[in-house]
Amino acid sequence: MIGLAGAGVAGLAATGGALALSRAEQPRPEPVAGFGDAVEFYGVRQAGIVTPAQDRLHFVAFDVITGKKAELLAMLEAWTAAAARMTAGLDAGTIGAVGGIPEAPPDDTGEAIGLPPSGLTLTIGFGPGLFRDATGRDRFGIASKKPEALADLPHFPGDTIDPKISGGDICVQACAHDPQVAVHAVRNLARIGMGVVSVRWSQLGFGRTSSTSTGQVTARNLFGFKDGTANLKAEETQLLDEHLWVRDGDGPAWMTGGSYLVSRKVRMLVETWDRTPLGEQETIIGRTKGSGAPLTGKDEFDEPDFTVKKDDAPVIALDSHVRLAHHSQNQGARMLRRGYNYVDGSDGLGRLDAGLFFISYQRDPHRQFVPVQKALARTDALNEYIRHVSSGVFACPPGLLAADDHWGRVLLS
Amino acid sequence: MRRTPLAVATAASLLLTGCADDAATAPSAGDGKITVAASDTACQVAKAEAAAGTVTFTVANKGAKVTEFYVYATGDRVMGEVENIAPGLSRELIVELTAGRYETACKPGMIGKGIRNGFTVTGSSAPLTEDAKLAQATADYQRYVKSQTGALIEKTTEFVDAVKKGEADKAKALFPVARTYWERIEPVAEIFGDLDPAIDGREDGLEPGQEFTGYHRIEKDLWQTGDISKSGPIADKLLVDVQKIVDLANSTPLSPLQLANGAKELLDEVATGKITGEEDRYSHTDLWDFAANVEGSKAAIAALRPTLEEKDPALVTTLDEKFAAVVASLEKHRAGDGWKLHNTLSEADLKQLSDDINALAEPISKVAGLVAGK
């Protein structure tokens, strides 16, 4: 295990070095220590939110297909046990991938044999459909526990949302430093859930586009720009209490200490973007492409100054992405972003099917994500190069403190 | 030419039926045979109970539809059955029954749960040991294979005859019906390597130089090219191959583990071939195959039921529920005595069926381990 973990770190560092030499002046800092290590599953908060963003994502949304609450609870209990095991680097079931009799199918699918825990986190969220299904039915008698903050997101101008890859009754965000470990976790949960839940849609992400810790370098999205410079960070505990974690009194008690997840799959029309001159790209974003500094500053973390003008025009354009998204322009609304780059093959028209799988966590999506996205959808110069194709909102309860508790217990029982 | 053994058996039953009507009230006179008067709407079984041992039913089809007759133990475990009883004919069912409660069923039109009656067998019988239960399971299932293969030969012969006479409409109607008996026992057929592709292979599965034969070749001729004038030799070969596999199936003993895996494989067949519409891509009659696969899977599990009830009663309950859910979802797509065409189902319909099959197949995959881990 240790050997493998070490190899992983060395490999990544080497890749980083090669990139740094050819593409940037400053060397890339060492990745966060212990890429093979386990992240604790139990805790006051669910892991996978302020946990330093891992490199890989497999996100999955399920429809609940049973009408029986007992079946759903039993599955969530089985999921929790499997999740605790898999995040610790163990097989999904107690018999294991190769520990059983030859006549029976194994209780673990086996593709993670020999791989370290790889920082795997599994974060669960409950969607609006769990409280009332598409026909308005309160299947599990929990409609009265639905938080107002979990109301469906509105339609934003320009949205081209495909319902088949949107929404869902339950989501699981699996993040790890090894994609195989993340996929293994989702696959085993889906298998355990058969008959109770059915995979509605799932999304792989291959490169984090946000840093959620001051120890992490800001990563780049597929437009080649640093993404999430002004993100909330794990170390900013006061800001997290104000913007990220649901407080007592915000809504139903079962969500106190949790957070709301918004997912948006944003297709990037990278081919046309790549033909755009560097200066125009930087004007659209409002930051320089190299260092990520605001056009009014020198370093990445300089605060953008939206008042500075040159030749009577604002240096950071009125329709630039950074201006429209910045908390200073949105009544202080901030989010913790945790998105990933994706490429889902190609689109049959000679173009990569590529983009950003945006994930944000916040105390109330309708006070944070929604106003920001409204502003962006109306005027963002970037809209020419992006299409929002999937959307989801989920309530992620607080963490589990010990193995005698399980996902969904407080909400459903 | 119609195959002689079954024809003779049918004729014999007919003669017997003539005197069996009175015999029902005087068991000693007619060797204790119980008459069953089956029609399209009724199933009159002359007696509701019998003593433990060999019980013989004489089933007369007085209706207008082809019928079937079953004796079920708990959980629809088939203790015995006669398939494909044409209107006006009689058939005998000889079945070994230990003391207990059973159900009889006539299935006019060969669909659904049928018309059920209770049937009690009295007397004493010693409880079976675990090995004896498993031996009983394979014997029960072997009997099921025998009845299915009998009907398979009959219906395939009718199908082949229609093709050779150029009766396309009749052949089209018989195609999914003949395949029903094939699909119910397909894992047994697959044991016999190269015969299965010759009978049931699809065009894209062929190797270079291999000839496209079997049901699906004729399906293509019937539905796609619309020309069966040259299909005679293919049809003849199909019947020869089916007869070969039927002979092999009935002379090869099966193990309990093969039953368990067969039950799972039948659902895998549904999940990979029928949900997608790949199996019957020209006729779109996949739901006939779907239903038959599920029925075959259920029959194999039912044979293993006494063993499973002892080892994991909760699993038996789950399987009962999940089988019922699959059947309920499938029933939404019934059209008359058959099924809607695959290409008329919506994506949501197919997802529902897929979810139900997954919900059943996961617990069924546990059965082999239970049977092996005795």
XYZ file of C-alpha atoms in Angstrom, chain A residues 35-392:
358
model
C -2.354 10.912 -2.079
C -2.820 7.265 -1.149
C -4.028 7.911 2.384
C -7.533 7.419 3.695
C -9.799 10.335 4.564
C -11.826 9.724 7.732
C -15.409 8.768 6.837
C -16.972 9.648 10.186
C -17.094 13.194 11.521
C -19.247 16.193 12.342
C -19.230 17.185 8.654
C -19.459 14.868 5.685
C -16.077 14.348 4.085
C -15.718 15.514 0.499
C -16.830 19.111 1.001
C -13.949 21.026 2.597
C -11.632 18.034 2.173
C -8.804 19.320 -0.066
C -10.270 18.642 -3.523
C -9.025 15.335 -4.872
C -7.985 14.998 -8.489
C -10.827 12.798 -9.737
C -14.594 12.653 -9.574
C -17.339 10.164 -10.231
C -20.673 11.788 -9.513
C -23.866 9.746 -9.648
C -27.550 10.570 -9.243
C -30.115 7.885 -8.477
C -33.869 7.618 -8.803
C -35.486 5.853 -5.864
C -37.638 3.127 -7.442
C -39.117 1.526 -4.354
C -42.119 2.903 -2.520
C -41.158 1.123 0.685
C -39.404 3.220 3.285
C -38.004 0.146 5.050
C -36.280 -0.966 1.840
C -34.797 2.481 1.346
C -33.558 2.631 4.938
C -32.059 -0.855 4.702
C -30.231 0.115 1.517
C -28.897 3.336 3.048
C -27.639 1.317 5.993
C -25.916 -1.134 3.639
C -24.499 1.793 1.643
C -23.099 3.393 4.770
C -21.323 0.205 5.809
C -19.890 -0.218 2.309
C -18.879 3.453 2.141
C -17.080 3.260 5.495
C -15.208 0.203 4.257
C -14.334 1.521 0.800
C -13.114 4.918 2.069
C -10.793 2.964 4.373
C -9.420 1.108 1.349
C -11.322 -2.122 2.021
C -13.599 -4.207 -0.176
C -17.256 -3.114 -0.355
C -18.464 -6.289 1.382
C -17.067 -8.342 4.209
C -16.342 -11.392 2.041
C -14.476 -9.387 -0.542
C -13.624 -9.592 -4.207
C -11.821 -12.936 -3.985
C -12.570 -14.211 -0.482
C -15.719 -16.200 -1.215
C -16.617 -19.600 -2.605
C -16.125 -20.011 -6.355
C -19.825 -20.657 -6.998
C -21.038 -17.316 -5.626
C -20.583 -13.859 -7.170
C -18.177 -11.772 -5.056
C -19.570 -8.986 -2.850
C -16.968 -6.589 -4.213
C -16.403 -5.993 -7.906
C -12.621 -6.213 -7.621
C -11.173 -3.396 -9.712
C -9.714 -1.686 -6.636
C -7.739 -4.738 -5.472
C -4.282 -3.539 -4.484
C -5.112 0.161 -4.738
C -4.678 2.394 -1.664
C -7.652 4.358 -0.251
C -6.514 7.238 -2.507
C -8.280 9.906 -0.471
C -11.688 8.521 -1.413
C -14.611 10.477 -0.029
C -18.266 9.595 -0.548
C -20.685 12.444 0.044
C -24.433 11.837 -0.039
C -27.167 14.304 -0.876
C -30.957 14.074 -1.080
C -32.815 15.652 -4.003
C -36.263 17.291 -4.095
C -37.798 14.132 -5.612
C -37.197 12.155 -2.445
C -39.671 14.407 -0.634
C -42.278 14.579 -3.381
C -41.995 12.532 -6.559
C -42.758 13.801 -10.058
C -46.481 13.281 -9.476
C -46.377 15.232 -6.199
C -46.713 12.147 -4.037
C -45.103 12.085 -0.579
C -43.824 8.506 -0.940
C -41.965 8.286 2.331
C -43.956 10.648 4.541
C -41.149 13.224 4.699
C -42.588 16.044 2.580
C -42.935 18.178 5.695
C -39.193 17.834 6.282
C -38.255 19.268 2.910
C -36.149 22.398 3.384
C -37.161 25.514 1.469
C -33.568 25.801 0.364
C -34.028 22.546 -1.576
C -36.590 24.079 -3.943
C -35.868 23.320 -7.612
C -33.525 25.730 -9.315
C -35.240 28.175 -11.661
C -34.722 28.194 -15.420
C -31.878 30.562 -16.271
C -31.758 32.427 -19.596
C -29.923 30.335 -22.168
C -30.239 27.057 -20.246
C -30.306 23.959 -22.461
C -30.912 21.478 -19.663
C -31.391 17.811 -20.575
C -33.732 16.297 -17.947
C -32.241 12.838 -18.545
C -28.924 13.936 -17.037
C -30.404 16.251 -14.419
C -31.931 16.000 -10.974
C -32.310 12.774 -9.072
C -33.585 11.630 -5.680
C -30.184 10.823 -4.179
C -26.695 11.823 -5.276
C -23.317 10.473 -4.305
C -20.198 12.486 -5.002
C -17.183 10.153 -5.082
C -13.840 11.939 -5.135
C -10.421 10.288 -5.058
C -6.923 10.764 -6.330
C -7.300 7.619 -8.436
C -10.235 7.491 -10.900
C -10.462 3.710 -10.582
C -11.073 4.043 -6.845
C -13.879 6.574 -7.393
C -15.536 4.469 -10.102
C -15.231 1.342 -7.972
C -17.082 3.049 -5.135
C -19.954 4.265 -7.311
C -20.281 0.932 -9.086
C -20.513 -1.022 -5.850
C -23.062 1.366 -4.357
C -25.174 1.088 -7.521
C -25.010 -2.683 -7.293
C -25.993 -2.759 -3.630
C -28.879 -0.424 -4.435
C -30.461 -2.476 -7.221
C -34.207 -2.809 -6.763
C -34.250 0.207 -4.475
C -32.515 2.825 -6.588
C -31.654 3.039 -10.265
C -28.808 5.059 -11.736
C -30.358 8.122 -13.364
C -27.141 9.665 -14.641
C -23.492 9.769 -13.760
C -20.515 11.936 -14.621
C -16.778 11.415 -14.553
C -14.434 14.318 -13.914
C -10.734 14.029 -14.503
C -9.167 17.187 -13.146
C -10.225 19.327 -10.232
C -10.896 22.924 -11.195
C -11.103 24.290 -7.680
C -8.938 24.366 -4.631
C -10.739 24.026 -1.341
C -7.669 24.514 0.823
C -5.016 27.231 0.988
C -2.485 24.389 0.719
C -3.604 23.657 -2.834
C -2.573 25.375 -5.996
C -5.461 26.802 -8.047
C -6.145 24.429 -10.911
C -7.183 25.290 -14.445
C -10.362 24.624 -16.330
C -10.460 23.615 -19.998
C -10.433 27.255 -21.108
C -6.922 27.211 -19.693
C -7.721 29.665 -16.919
C -7.288 29.267 -13.195
C -10.695 28.541 -11.753
C -11.935 29.294 -8.266
C -9.231 31.696 -7.086
C -11.740 33.454 -4.853
C -13.202 30.156 -3.626
C -14.065 29.539 0.014
C -11.273 27.556 1.639
C -11.296 25.004 4.439
C -9.136 27.247 6.607
C -11.582 30.184 6.491
C -13.747 28.763 9.233
C -15.643 31.968 9.934
C -16.585 32.376 6.287
C -17.571 28.714 6.121
C -19.941 29.155 9.039
C -21.471 32.126 7.306
C -21.665 30.797 3.738
C -21.255 27.021 3.691
C -22.777 25.211 6.657
C -26.481 25.195 7.389
C -27.133 26.773 10.761
C -29.603 25.932 13.449
C -32.835 27.712 12.555
C -32.140 27.884 8.820
C -34.648 25.098 8.156
C -35.489 21.597 9.349
C -33.158 20.378 12.077
C -31.924 17.344 10.150
C -29.952 19.630 7.830
C -28.240 21.663 10.564
C -24.520 21.257 10.023
C -24.997 20.104 6.440
C -24.735 21.962 3.153
C -26.576 22.229 -0.172
C -24.970 20.975 -3.346
C -25.651 22.475 -6.761
C -24.402 20.583 -9.808
C -24.264 22.094 -13.302
C -22.722 20.408 -16.279
C -21.344 23.199 -18.427
C -20.376 22.181 -21.946
C -17.503 24.301 -23.211
C -17.249 25.018 -26.906
C -13.494 24.725 -26.683
C -12.837 24.818 -30.443
C -14.203 28.327 -30.900
C -12.643 29.460 -27.633
C -9.236 28.301 -28.822
C -9.504 30.575 -31.886
C -10.118 33.596 -29.672
C -7.164 35.979 -29.245
C -5.427 35.883 -25.875
C -6.366 39.491 -25.067
C -10.042 38.812 -25.749
C -9.959 35.636 -23.647
C -8.494 37.622 -20.735
C -11.077 40.387 -21.180
C -13.906 37.852 -21.138
C -12.609 36.233 -17.948
C -11.282 39.406 -16.298
C -8.032 37.752 -15.261
C -4.723 37.088 -16.953
C -4.314 33.612 -18.343
C -0.795 33.047 -16.996
C -0.842 33.971 -13.314
C -4.581 34.300 -12.850
C -4.143 37.842 -11.507
C -7.129 40.158 -11.946
C -6.600 42.580 -14.840
C -6.240 45.301 -12.192
C -3.543 43.437 -10.205
C -0.263 41.584 -10.412
C -0.711 38.389 -8.406
C -3.379 35.766 -8.460
C -4.712 36.585 -5.018
C -4.799 40.365 -5.476
C -8.363 41.570 -4.952
C -9.889 42.692 -8.254
C -10.622 46.425 -8.342
C -13.808 46.875 -10.307
C -13.607 50.682 -10.201
C -10.376 51.101 -12.169
C -10.878 52.579 -15.629
C -8.681 53.003 -18.634
C -9.729 55.238 -21.529
C -13.062 55.708 -19.749
C -13.827 51.984 -19.794
C -13.591 49.652 -16.795
C -10.385 47.577 -16.910
C -12.388 44.589 -15.696
C -15.244 44.692 -18.198
C -18.843 44.949 -17.057
C -19.674 41.649 -18.732
C -16.521 39.826 -17.609
C -16.912 36.554 -15.783
C -14.928 37.538 -12.705
C -16.946 40.725 -12.168
C -20.320 39.045 -12.503
C -19.360 36.083 -10.321
C -17.457 37.964 -7.636
C -18.984 38.087 -4.177
C -18.441 41.852 -3.955
C -20.885 42.240 -6.851
C -23.435 39.769 -5.430
C -24.309 41.084 -1.961
C -21.452 39.044 -0.558
C -22.809 35.723 -1.833
C -20.045 33.117 -1.738
C -19.898 29.413 -2.382
C -17.461 26.594 -2.013
C -16.825 25.393 -5.534
C -15.635 21.842 -6.127
C -15.906 21.342 -9.885
C -14.092 19.043 -12.282
C -13.124 19.078 -15.934
C -14.747 16.476 -18.114
C -14.404 15.110 -21.646
C -17.172 12.694 -22.637
C -15.634 11.586 -25.908
C -16.695 13.614 -28.933
C -19.947 14.929 -30.312
C -19.957 13.467 -33.831
C -19.323 16.883 -35.367
C -15.568 16.690 -35.025
C -15.577 18.426 -31.651
C -14.662 17.280 -28.166
C -17.631 16.899 -25.854
C -15.834 18.750 -23.110
C -16.463 21.161 -20.310
C -16.769 21.784 -16.632
C -18.816 19.733 -14.209
C -19.535 22.542 -11.761
C -20.279 21.642 -8.161
C -20.887 24.211 -5.451
C -21.739 23.833 -1.791
C -23.569 26.557 0.075
C -25.858 27.306 2.980
C -28.766 28.232 0.704
C -28.599 27.840 -3.087
C -31.406 30.340 -3.592
C -29.447 33.105 -1.838
C -26.053 32.166 -3.192
C -25.883 30.141 -6.412
C -29.140 31.415 -7.897
C -28.505 35.208 -7.831
C -24.950 34.747 -9.116
C -26.095 32.448 -11.913
C -28.908 34.866 -12.828
C -26.344 37.620 -13.288
C -24.050 35.341 -15.276
C -26.815 33.935 -17.462
C -27.957 37.414 -18.449
C -24.721 39.123 -19.370
C -21.609 36.952 -18.993
C -19.408 37.381 -22.086
C -18.440 33.741 -21.589
C -21.957 32.580 -22.533
C -20.935 32.545 -26.175
C -18.620 29.638 -25.356
C -20.643 27.623 -22.833
C -23.933 25.723 -22.559
C -25.473 24.570 -19.289
C -26.749 21.062 -20.096
C -27.468 19.474 -16.707
C -28.611 20.748 -13.359
C -29.145 19.333 -9.894
